[in-house]
Coordinates of C-alpha atoms in Angstrom, one line a residue:
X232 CA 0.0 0.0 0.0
X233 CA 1.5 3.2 -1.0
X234 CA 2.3 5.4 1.7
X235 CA 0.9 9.2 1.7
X236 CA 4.2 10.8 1.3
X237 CA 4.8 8.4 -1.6
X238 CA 1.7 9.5 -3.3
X239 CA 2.4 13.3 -3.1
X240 CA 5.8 12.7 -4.8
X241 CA 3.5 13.8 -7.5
X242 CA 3.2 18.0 -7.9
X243 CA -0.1 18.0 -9.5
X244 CA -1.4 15.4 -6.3
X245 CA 0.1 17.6 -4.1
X246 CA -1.3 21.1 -5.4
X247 CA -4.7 19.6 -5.5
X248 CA -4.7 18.7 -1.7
X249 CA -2.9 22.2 -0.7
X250 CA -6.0 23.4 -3.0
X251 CA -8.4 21.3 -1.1
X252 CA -6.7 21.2 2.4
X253 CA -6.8 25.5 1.4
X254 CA -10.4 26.0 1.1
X255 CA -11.4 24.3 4.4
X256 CA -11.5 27.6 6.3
X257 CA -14.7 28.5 5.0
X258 CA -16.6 26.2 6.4
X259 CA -16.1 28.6 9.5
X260 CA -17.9 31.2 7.8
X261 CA -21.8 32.0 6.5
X262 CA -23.4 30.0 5.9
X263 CA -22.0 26.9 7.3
X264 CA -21.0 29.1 10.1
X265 CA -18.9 26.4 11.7
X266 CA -17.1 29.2 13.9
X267 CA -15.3 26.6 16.0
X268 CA -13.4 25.2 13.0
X269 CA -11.6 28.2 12.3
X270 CA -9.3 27.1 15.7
X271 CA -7.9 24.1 13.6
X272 CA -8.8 24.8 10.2
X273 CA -5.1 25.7 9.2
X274 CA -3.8 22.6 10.6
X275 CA -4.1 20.5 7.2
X276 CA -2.5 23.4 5.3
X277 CA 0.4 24.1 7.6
X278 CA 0.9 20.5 8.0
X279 CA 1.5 19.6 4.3
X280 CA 3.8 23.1 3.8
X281 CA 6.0 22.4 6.0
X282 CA 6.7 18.8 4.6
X283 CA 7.7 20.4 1.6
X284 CA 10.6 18.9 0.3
X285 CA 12.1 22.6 -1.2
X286 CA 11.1 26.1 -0.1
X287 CA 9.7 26.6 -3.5
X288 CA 7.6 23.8 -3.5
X289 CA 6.1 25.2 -0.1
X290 CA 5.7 28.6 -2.0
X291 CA 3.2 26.7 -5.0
X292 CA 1.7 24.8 -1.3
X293 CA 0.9 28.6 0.2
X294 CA -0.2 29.3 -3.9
X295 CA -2.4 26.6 -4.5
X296 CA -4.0 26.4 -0.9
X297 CA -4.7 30.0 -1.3
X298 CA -6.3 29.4 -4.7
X299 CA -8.2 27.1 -3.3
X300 CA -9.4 28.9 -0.2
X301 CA -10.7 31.6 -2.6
X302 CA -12.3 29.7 -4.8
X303 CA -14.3 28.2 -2.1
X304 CA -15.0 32.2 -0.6
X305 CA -16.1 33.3 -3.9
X306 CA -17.8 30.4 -5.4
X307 CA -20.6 31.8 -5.3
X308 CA -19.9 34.2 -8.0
X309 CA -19.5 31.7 -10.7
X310 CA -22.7 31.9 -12.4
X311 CA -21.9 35.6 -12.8
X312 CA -18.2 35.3 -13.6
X313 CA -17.8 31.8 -15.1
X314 CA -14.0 31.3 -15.8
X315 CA -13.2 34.2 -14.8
X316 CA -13.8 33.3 -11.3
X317 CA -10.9 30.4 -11.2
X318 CA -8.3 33.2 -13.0
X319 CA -9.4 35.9 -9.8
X320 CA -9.2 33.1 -7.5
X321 CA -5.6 32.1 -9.0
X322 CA -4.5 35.8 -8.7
X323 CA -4.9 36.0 -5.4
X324 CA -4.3 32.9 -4.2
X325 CA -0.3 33.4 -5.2
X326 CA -0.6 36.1 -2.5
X327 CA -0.3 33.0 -0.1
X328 CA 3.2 31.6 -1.7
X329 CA 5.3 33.5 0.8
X330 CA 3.0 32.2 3.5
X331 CA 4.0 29.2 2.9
X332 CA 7.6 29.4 1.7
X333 CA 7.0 30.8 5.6
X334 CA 5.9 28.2 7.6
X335 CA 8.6 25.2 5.9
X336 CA 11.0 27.8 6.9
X337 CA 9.7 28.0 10.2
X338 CA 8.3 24.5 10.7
X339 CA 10.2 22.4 8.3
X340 CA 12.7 19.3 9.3
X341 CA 13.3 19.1 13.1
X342 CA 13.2 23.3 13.9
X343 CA 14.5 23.9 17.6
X344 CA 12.1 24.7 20.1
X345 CA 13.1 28.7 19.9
X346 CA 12.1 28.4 16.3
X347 CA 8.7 26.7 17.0
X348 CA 8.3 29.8 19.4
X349 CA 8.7 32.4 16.9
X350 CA 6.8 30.6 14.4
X351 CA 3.8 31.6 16.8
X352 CA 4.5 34.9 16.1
X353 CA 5.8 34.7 12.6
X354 CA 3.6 32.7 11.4
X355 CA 0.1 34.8 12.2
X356 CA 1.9 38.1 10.8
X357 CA 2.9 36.3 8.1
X358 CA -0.7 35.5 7.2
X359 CA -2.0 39.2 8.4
X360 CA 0.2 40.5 6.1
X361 CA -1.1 38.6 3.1
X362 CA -4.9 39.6 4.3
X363 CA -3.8 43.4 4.7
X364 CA -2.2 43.3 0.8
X365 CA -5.6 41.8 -0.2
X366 CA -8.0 44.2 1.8
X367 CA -6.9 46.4 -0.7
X368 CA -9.7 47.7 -3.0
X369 CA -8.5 47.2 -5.9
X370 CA -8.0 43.8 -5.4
X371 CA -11.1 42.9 -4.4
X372 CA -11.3 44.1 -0.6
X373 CA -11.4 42.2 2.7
X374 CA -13.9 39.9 2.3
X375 CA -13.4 36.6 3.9
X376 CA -10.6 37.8 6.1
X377 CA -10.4 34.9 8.9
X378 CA -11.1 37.2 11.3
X379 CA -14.5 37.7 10.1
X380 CA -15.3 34.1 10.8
X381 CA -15.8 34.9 15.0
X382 CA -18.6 37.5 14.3
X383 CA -20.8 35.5 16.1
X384 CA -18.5 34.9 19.1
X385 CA -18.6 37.2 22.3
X386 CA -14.9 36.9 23.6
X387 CA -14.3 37.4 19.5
X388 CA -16.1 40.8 19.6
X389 CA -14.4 42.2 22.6
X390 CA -10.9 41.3 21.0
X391 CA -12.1 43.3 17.9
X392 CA -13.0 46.2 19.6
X393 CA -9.2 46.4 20.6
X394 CA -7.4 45.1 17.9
X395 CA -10.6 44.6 15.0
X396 CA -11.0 41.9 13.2
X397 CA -7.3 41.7 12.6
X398 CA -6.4 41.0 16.5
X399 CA -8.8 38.3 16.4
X400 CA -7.6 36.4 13.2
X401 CA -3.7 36.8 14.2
X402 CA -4.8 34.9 17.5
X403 CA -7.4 32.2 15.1
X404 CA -3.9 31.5 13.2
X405 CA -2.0 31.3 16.5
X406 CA -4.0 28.5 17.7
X407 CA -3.5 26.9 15.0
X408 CA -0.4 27.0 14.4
X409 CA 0.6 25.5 18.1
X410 CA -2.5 22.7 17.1
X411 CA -0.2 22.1 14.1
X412 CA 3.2 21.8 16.1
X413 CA 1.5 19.1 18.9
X414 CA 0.3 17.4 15.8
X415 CA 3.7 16.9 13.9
X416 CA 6.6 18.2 16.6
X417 CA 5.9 16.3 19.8
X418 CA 9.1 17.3 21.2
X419 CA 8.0 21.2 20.6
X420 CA 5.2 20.7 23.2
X421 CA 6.2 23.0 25.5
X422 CA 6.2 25.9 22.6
X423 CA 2.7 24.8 21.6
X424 CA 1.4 25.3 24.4
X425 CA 3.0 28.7 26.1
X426 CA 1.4 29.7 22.8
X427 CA -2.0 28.2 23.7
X428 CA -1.6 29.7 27.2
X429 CA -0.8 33.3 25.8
X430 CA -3.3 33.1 23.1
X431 CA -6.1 32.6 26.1
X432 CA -4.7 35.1 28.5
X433 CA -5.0 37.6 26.0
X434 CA -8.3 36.8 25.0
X435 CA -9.2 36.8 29.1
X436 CA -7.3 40.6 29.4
X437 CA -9.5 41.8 26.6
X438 CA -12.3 40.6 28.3
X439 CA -11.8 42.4 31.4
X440 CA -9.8 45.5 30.7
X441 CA -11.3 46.6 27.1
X442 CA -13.6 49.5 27.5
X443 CA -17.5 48.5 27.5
X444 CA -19.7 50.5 25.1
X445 CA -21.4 53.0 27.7
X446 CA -25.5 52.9 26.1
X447 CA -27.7 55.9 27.7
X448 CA -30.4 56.2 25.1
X449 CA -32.4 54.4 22.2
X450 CA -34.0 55.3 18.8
X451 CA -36.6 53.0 16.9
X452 CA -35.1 52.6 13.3
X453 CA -37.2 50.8 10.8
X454 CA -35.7 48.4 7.9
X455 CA -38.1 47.7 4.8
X456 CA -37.1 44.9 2.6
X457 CA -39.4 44.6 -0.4
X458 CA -37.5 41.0 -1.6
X459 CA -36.9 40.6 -4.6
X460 CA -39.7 42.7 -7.3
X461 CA -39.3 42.9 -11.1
X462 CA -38.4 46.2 -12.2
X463 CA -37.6 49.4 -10.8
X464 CA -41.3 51.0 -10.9
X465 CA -42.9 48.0 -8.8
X466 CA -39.5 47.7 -6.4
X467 CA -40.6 51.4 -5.3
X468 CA -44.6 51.0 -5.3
X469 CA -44.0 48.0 -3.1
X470 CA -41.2 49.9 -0.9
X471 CA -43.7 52.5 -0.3
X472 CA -46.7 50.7 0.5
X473 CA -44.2 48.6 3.1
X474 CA -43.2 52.2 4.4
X475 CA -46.9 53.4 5.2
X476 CA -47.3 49.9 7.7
X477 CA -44.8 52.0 9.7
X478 CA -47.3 54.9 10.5
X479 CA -47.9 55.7 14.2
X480 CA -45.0 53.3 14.9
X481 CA -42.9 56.4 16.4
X482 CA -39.9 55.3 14.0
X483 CA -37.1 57.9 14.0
X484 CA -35.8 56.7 10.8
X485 CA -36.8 54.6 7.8
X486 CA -33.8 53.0 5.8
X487 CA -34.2 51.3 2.4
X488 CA -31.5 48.7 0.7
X489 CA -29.4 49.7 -1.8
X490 CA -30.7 50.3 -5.3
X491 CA -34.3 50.9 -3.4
X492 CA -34.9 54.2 -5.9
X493 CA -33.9 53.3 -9.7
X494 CA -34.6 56.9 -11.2
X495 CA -32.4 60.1 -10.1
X496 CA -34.7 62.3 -8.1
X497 CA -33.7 64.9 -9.4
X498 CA -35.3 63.9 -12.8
X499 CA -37.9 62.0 -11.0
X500 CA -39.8 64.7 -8.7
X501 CA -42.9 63.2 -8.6
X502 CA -40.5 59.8 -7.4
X503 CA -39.0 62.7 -4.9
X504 CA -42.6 64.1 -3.8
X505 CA -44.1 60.8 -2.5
X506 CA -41.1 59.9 -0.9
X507 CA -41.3 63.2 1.4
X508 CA -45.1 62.5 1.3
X509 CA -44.0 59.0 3.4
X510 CA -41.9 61.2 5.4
X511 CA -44.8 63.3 7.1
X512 CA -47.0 60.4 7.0
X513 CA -44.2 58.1 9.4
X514 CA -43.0 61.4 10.8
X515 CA -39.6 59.7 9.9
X516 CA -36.7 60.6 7.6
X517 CA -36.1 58.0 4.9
X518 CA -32.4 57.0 3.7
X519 CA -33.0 55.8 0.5
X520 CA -30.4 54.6 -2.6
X521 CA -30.6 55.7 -5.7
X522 CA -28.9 53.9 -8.2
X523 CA -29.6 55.8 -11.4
X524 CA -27.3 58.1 -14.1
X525 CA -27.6 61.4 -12.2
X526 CA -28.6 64.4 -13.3
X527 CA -26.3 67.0 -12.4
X528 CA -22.9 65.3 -13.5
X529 CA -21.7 62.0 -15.9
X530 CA -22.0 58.9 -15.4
X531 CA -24.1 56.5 -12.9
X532 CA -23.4 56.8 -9.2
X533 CA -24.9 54.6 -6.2
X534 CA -26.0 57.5 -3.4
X535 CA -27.1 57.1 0.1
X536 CA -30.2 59.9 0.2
X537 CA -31.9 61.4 3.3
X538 CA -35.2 62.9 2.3
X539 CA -37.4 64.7 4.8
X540 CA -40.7 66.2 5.0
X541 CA -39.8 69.2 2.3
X542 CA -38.4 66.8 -0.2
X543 CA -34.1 65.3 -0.5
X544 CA -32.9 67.3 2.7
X545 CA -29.6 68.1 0.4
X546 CA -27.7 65.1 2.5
X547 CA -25.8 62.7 -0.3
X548 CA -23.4 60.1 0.0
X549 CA -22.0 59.0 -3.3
X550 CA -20.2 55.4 -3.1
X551 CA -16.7 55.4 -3.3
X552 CA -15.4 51.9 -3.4
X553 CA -17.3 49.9 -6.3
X554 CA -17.3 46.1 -6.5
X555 CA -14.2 45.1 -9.1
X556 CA -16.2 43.6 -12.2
X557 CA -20.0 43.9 -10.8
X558 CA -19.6 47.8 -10.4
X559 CA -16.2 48.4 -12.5
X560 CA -14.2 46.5 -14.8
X561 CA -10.3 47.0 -13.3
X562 CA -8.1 47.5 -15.9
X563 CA -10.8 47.8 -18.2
X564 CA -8.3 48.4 -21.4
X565 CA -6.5 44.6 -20.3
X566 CA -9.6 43.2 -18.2
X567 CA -13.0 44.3 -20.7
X568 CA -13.6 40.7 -22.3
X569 CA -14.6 39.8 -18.7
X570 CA -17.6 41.2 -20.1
X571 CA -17.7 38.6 -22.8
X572 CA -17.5 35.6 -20.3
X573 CA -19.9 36.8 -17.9
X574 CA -22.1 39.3 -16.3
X575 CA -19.3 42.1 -15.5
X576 CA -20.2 45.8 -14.9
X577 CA -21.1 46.9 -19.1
X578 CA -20.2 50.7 -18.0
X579 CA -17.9 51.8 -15.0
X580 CA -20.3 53.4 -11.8
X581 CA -18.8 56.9 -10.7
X582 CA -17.0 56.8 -7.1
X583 CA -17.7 59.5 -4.4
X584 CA -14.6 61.6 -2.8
X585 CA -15.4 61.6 1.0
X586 CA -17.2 60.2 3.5
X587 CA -20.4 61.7 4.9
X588 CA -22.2 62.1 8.4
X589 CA -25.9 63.0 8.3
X590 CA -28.1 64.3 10.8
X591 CA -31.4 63.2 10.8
X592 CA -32.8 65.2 13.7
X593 CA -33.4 65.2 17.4
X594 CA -29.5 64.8 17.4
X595 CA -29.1 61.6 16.0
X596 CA -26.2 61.4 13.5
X597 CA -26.0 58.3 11.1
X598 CA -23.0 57.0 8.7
X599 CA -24.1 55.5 5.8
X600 CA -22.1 53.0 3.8
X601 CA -23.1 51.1 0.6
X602 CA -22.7 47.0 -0.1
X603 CA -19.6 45.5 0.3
X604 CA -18.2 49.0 1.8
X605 CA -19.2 47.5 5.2
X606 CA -16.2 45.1 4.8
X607 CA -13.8 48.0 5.0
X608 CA -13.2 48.3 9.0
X609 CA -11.6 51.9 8.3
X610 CA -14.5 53.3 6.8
X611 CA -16.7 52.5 9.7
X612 CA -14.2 53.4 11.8
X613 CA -13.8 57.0 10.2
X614 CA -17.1 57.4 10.9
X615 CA -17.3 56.9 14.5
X616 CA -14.4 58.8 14.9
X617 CA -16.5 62.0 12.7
X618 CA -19.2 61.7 14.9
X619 CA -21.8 59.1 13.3
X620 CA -24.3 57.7 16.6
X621 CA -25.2 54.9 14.4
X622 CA -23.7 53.2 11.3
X623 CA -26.0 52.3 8.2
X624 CA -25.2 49.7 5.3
X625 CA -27.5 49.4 2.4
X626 CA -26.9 46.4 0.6
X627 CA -28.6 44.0 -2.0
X628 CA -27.0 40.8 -3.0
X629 CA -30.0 39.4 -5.1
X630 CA -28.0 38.4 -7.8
X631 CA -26.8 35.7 -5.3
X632 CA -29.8 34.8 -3.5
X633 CA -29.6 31.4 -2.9
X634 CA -25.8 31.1 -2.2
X635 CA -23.9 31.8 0.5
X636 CA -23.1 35.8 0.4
X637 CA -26.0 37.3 1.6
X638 CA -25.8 36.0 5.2
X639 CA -22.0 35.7 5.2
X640 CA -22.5 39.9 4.0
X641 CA -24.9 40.6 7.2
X642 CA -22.5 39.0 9.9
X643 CA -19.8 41.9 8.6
X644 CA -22.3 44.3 10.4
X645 CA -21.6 42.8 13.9
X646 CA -17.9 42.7 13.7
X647 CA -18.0 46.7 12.5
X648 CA -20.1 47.4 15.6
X649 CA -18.0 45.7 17.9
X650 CA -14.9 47.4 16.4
X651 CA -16.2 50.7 16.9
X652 CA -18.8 50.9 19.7
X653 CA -21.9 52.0 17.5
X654 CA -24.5 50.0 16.6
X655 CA -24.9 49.0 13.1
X656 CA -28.1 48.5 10.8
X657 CA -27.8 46.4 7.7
X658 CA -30.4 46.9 5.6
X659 CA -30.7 44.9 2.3
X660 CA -33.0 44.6 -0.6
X661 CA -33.7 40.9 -0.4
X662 CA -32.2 39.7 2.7
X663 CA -30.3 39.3 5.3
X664 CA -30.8 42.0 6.8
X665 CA -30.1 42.7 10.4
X666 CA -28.9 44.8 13.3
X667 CA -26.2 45.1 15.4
X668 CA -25.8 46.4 19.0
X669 CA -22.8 48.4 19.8
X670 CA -21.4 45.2 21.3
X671 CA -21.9 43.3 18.1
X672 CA -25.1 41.6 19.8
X673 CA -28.0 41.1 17.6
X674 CA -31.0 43.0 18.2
X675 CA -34.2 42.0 17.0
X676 CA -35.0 39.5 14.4
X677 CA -33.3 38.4 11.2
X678 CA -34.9 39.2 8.0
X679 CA -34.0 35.9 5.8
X680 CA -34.0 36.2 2.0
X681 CA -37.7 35.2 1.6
X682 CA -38.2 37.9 4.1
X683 CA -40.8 40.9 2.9
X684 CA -41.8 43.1 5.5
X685 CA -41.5 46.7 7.4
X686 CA -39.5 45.6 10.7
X687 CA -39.0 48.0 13.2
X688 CA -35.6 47.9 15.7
X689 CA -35.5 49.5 19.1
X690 CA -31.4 50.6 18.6
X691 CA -29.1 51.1 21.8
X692 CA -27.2 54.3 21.3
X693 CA -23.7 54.3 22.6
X694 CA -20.6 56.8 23.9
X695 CA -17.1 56.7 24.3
X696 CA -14.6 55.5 22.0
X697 CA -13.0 51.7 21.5
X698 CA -8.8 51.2 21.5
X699 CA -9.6 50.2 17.9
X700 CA -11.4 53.1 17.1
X701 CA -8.7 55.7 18.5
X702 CA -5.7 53.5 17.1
X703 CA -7.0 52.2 13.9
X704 CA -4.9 49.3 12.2
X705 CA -1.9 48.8 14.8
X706 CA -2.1 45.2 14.7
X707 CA -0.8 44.4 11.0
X708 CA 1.5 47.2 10.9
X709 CA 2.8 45.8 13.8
X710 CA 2.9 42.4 12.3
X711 CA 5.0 43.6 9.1
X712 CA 7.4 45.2 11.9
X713 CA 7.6 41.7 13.4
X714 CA 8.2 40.4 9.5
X715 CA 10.9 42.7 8.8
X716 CA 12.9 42.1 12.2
X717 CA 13.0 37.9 11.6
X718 CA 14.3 38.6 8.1
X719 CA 16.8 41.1 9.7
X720 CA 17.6 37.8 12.4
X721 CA 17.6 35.6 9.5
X722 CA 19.6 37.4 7.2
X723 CA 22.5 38.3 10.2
X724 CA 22.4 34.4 11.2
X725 CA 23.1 33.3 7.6
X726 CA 25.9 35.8 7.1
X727 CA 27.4 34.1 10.6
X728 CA 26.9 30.7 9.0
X729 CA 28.7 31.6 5.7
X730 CA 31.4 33.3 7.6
X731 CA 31.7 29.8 9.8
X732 CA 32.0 27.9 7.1
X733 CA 35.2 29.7 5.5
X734 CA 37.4 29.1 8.6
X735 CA 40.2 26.7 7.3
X736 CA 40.2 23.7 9.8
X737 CA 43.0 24.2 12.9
X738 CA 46.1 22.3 11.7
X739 CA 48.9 20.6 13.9
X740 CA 52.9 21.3 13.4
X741 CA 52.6 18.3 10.7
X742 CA 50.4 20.0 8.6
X743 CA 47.5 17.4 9.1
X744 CA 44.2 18.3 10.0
X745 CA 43.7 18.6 14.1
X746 CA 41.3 16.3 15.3
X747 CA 39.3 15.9 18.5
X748 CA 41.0 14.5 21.3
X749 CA 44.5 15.1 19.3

């Protein structure tokens, strides 16, 4: 019977399994929601990288277990993007070959026990590093960052309102790699599990020291989800008839999902008229989204809009980071045939400039964001830190309605509450949509994605400010501090080595070679 080291002797046998062994992470997310396998998800990967026989072959290990845990994150976007989905996934999966050039270096052969100790370090910066390159925009964002994974986890929450999502993922990677090293390096126990001990104290001084969200008041905001309606005209009827089931409900705000309004108001007054008619009959502003060609400048924009009694109170929040290939084509020039393959964005949306606080009255100030914005922890953490009492996501993932996005989309909201102390609404088009306490604690019910209804949410308002809040990102900044001083230690010991290994051996007065005991 062939042994398993004999069988991956073969590369392609070996890439599928990192590919495989890769995507298993996910299950921790929406909607399997297996939180608990995050703690030893990596295990499989970390094992099989650092049996790589070559630190290249552990680099195409980190590649093709990174393709593969995008693939699985994304696969929901195949009916959309077709092929185009495995060359995205394949893009940024290579973002994961250092990762695992990292842990054979770290991990690989018989490493001494002060190696397996740094590799708890190491290792988790390593990967924080490869998620902060990622959670840039223009490679698609932060979405599925492992973090994200513990949204529904208490102790999870309270370490992201230090250290955000980030804190909590280095520490999900910590555990496993010390699960890893009792697995494969029994003599490295002790390692293994100072790094299990620290990982828990940590977790047990954020719980008791990290500032508690101080709540003193509460507002009723309302969520209308119409589900999904053919056509722009009905979507709004229905929206509006939904919106009138809220009258003498004492709502202080009404809050559509994204693409609620499919006309620009301003060519649309009679759209902007009943609107503001709904207004003085709920006694309620209305944050609506129009996604519509506007009339006042080029080009199609997606814009968060407060209307009042009188009309569009002049409040406007133009989106400025677009989905790459639903809302923009990147690259378009290199990247347009994606159009040809699948369902990609036909004509660019317009981005907004800045970030805008509204104030909807009776001094409650809200920050809207739009879709997949509400993945971007810096966005709702600049609006806590400009003033915002409660953050606002419109959304609509109906294109994916029966996969796995829309609820994996909602559980964002509770991590960006936790991280900044405000409550958070998420209201979608079609479902999920949900709402947040400043804690991250869910408040009210869910609305699923066969959901239609006007639901109404008594909202906690809360003060003060989170460590995350007032010092933003420290924790993978500090991790590509922790990267750059182990290539420092690793470069300095291999100059030693090199310089050991040109000393000409001690010779006696016969010219021969001393040797021990001689």
């Amino acid at each position: 019977m062939k042994t398993l080291g004999h069988w991956l002797t073969s590369p392609w046998r070996r890439s599928a399994l990192a590919a495989v062994v890769g995507a298993l992470p996910v299950l921790a997310f929406p909607a399997p929601s297996l939180w608990w396998f995050a703690y030893v998800a990596l295990v499989p990967w970390i094992l099989l990288a650092r049996t790589a026989p070559t630190g290249r072959r552990a680099a195409y290990d980190g590649w093709w277990g990174g393709f593969g845990f995008m693939l699985a994150m994304h696969h929901w976007l195949l009916p959309n993007l077709h092929v185009f989905t495995f060359v995205v996934a394949a893009l940024l999966g290579a973002l994961w070959a250092p990762w695992g050039w990292l842990v054979c270096r770290m991990l690989g052969k018989d490493p001494s026990r002060g190696r397996v100790l740094a590799a708890l370090v190491v290792l988790p910066s390593g990967w924080l590093a490869v998620e902060l390159v990622r959670s840039w925009q223009g490679l698609g964002g932060p979405w599925g960052v492992l973090g994200a994974s513990q949204w529904q986890v208490e102790a999870a929450l309270r370490l992201a309102s230090v250290g955000g999502m980030w804190l909590t993922g280095f520490l999900v990677v910590a555990l496993n790699v010390a699960v890893a090293v009792l697995v494969a390096l029994r003599r490295s126990r002790v390692p293994a599990v100072a790094g299990l001990t620290a990982t828990a104290a940590v977790t047990c001084a954020a719980w008791v020291w990290s500032p508690r969200p101080d709540t003193d008041d509460r507002v009723r905001i309302a969520v209308v989800q119409p589900g999904v309606v053919s056509g722009p005209g009905n979507r709004f009827a229905l929206e509006e008839r939904l919106t009138r089931e809220l009258v003498g409900q004492d709502v202080g705000l009404v809050v559509w999902g994204e693409s609620s309004v499919g006309f620009d108001l301003g060519e649309r007054p009679d759209l902007a008229r009943r609107l503001a008619a709904l207004s003085r009959e709920t006694g309620a502003e209305i944050l609506v989204n129009v996604d519509a060609r506007r009339s006042d400048r080029p080009g199609i924009h997606k814009s968060s809009v407060l209307v009042g009694p009188d009309g569009p109170t002049g409040d406007r929040y133009d989106k400025m980071r677009l989905v790459p290939f639903g809302e923009y084509v990147p690259a378009r020039s290199l990247l347009g045939w994606a159009t040809s393959v699948g369902e990609a964005a036909g004509e660019d949306r317009r981005r907004g400039s800045r970030q805008v606080v509204m104030d909807v009255g009776e001094g409650l100030r809200i920050g809207p964001m739009v879709c997949f914005e509400s993945a971007f922890p810096d966005m709702s953490r600049h609006l806590a830190e400009d003033g915002a009492d409660v953050l606002l996501a419109q959304s609509s993932t109906s294109t994916f309605q029966q996969s796995w996005a829309p609820a994996q989309h909602a559980s964002l909201a509770a991590l960006r509450a936790a991280e900044t102390g405000r409550p958070m609404v998420h209201a979608t088009l079609t479902g999920v949509s949900a709402v947040y306490g400043p804690g991250g604690e869910r408040i009210g019910p869910r609305l699923g994605t066969d959901a239609r209804a006007a639901q109404v949410y008594e909202v906690p308002l809360a003060h003060g400010t989170t460590p995350y809040v007032r010092f933003g990102d420290w924790l993978p900044y500090t991790a590509l501090l922790v990267l750059a001083a182990w290539g420092v230690t690793e470069v300095l010991r291999l100059g030693r080595n090199a310089r050991g290994s040109r000393v000409p051996p001690a010779r006696t007065a016969h010219g021969s070679p001393a040797r021990p005991g001689r």
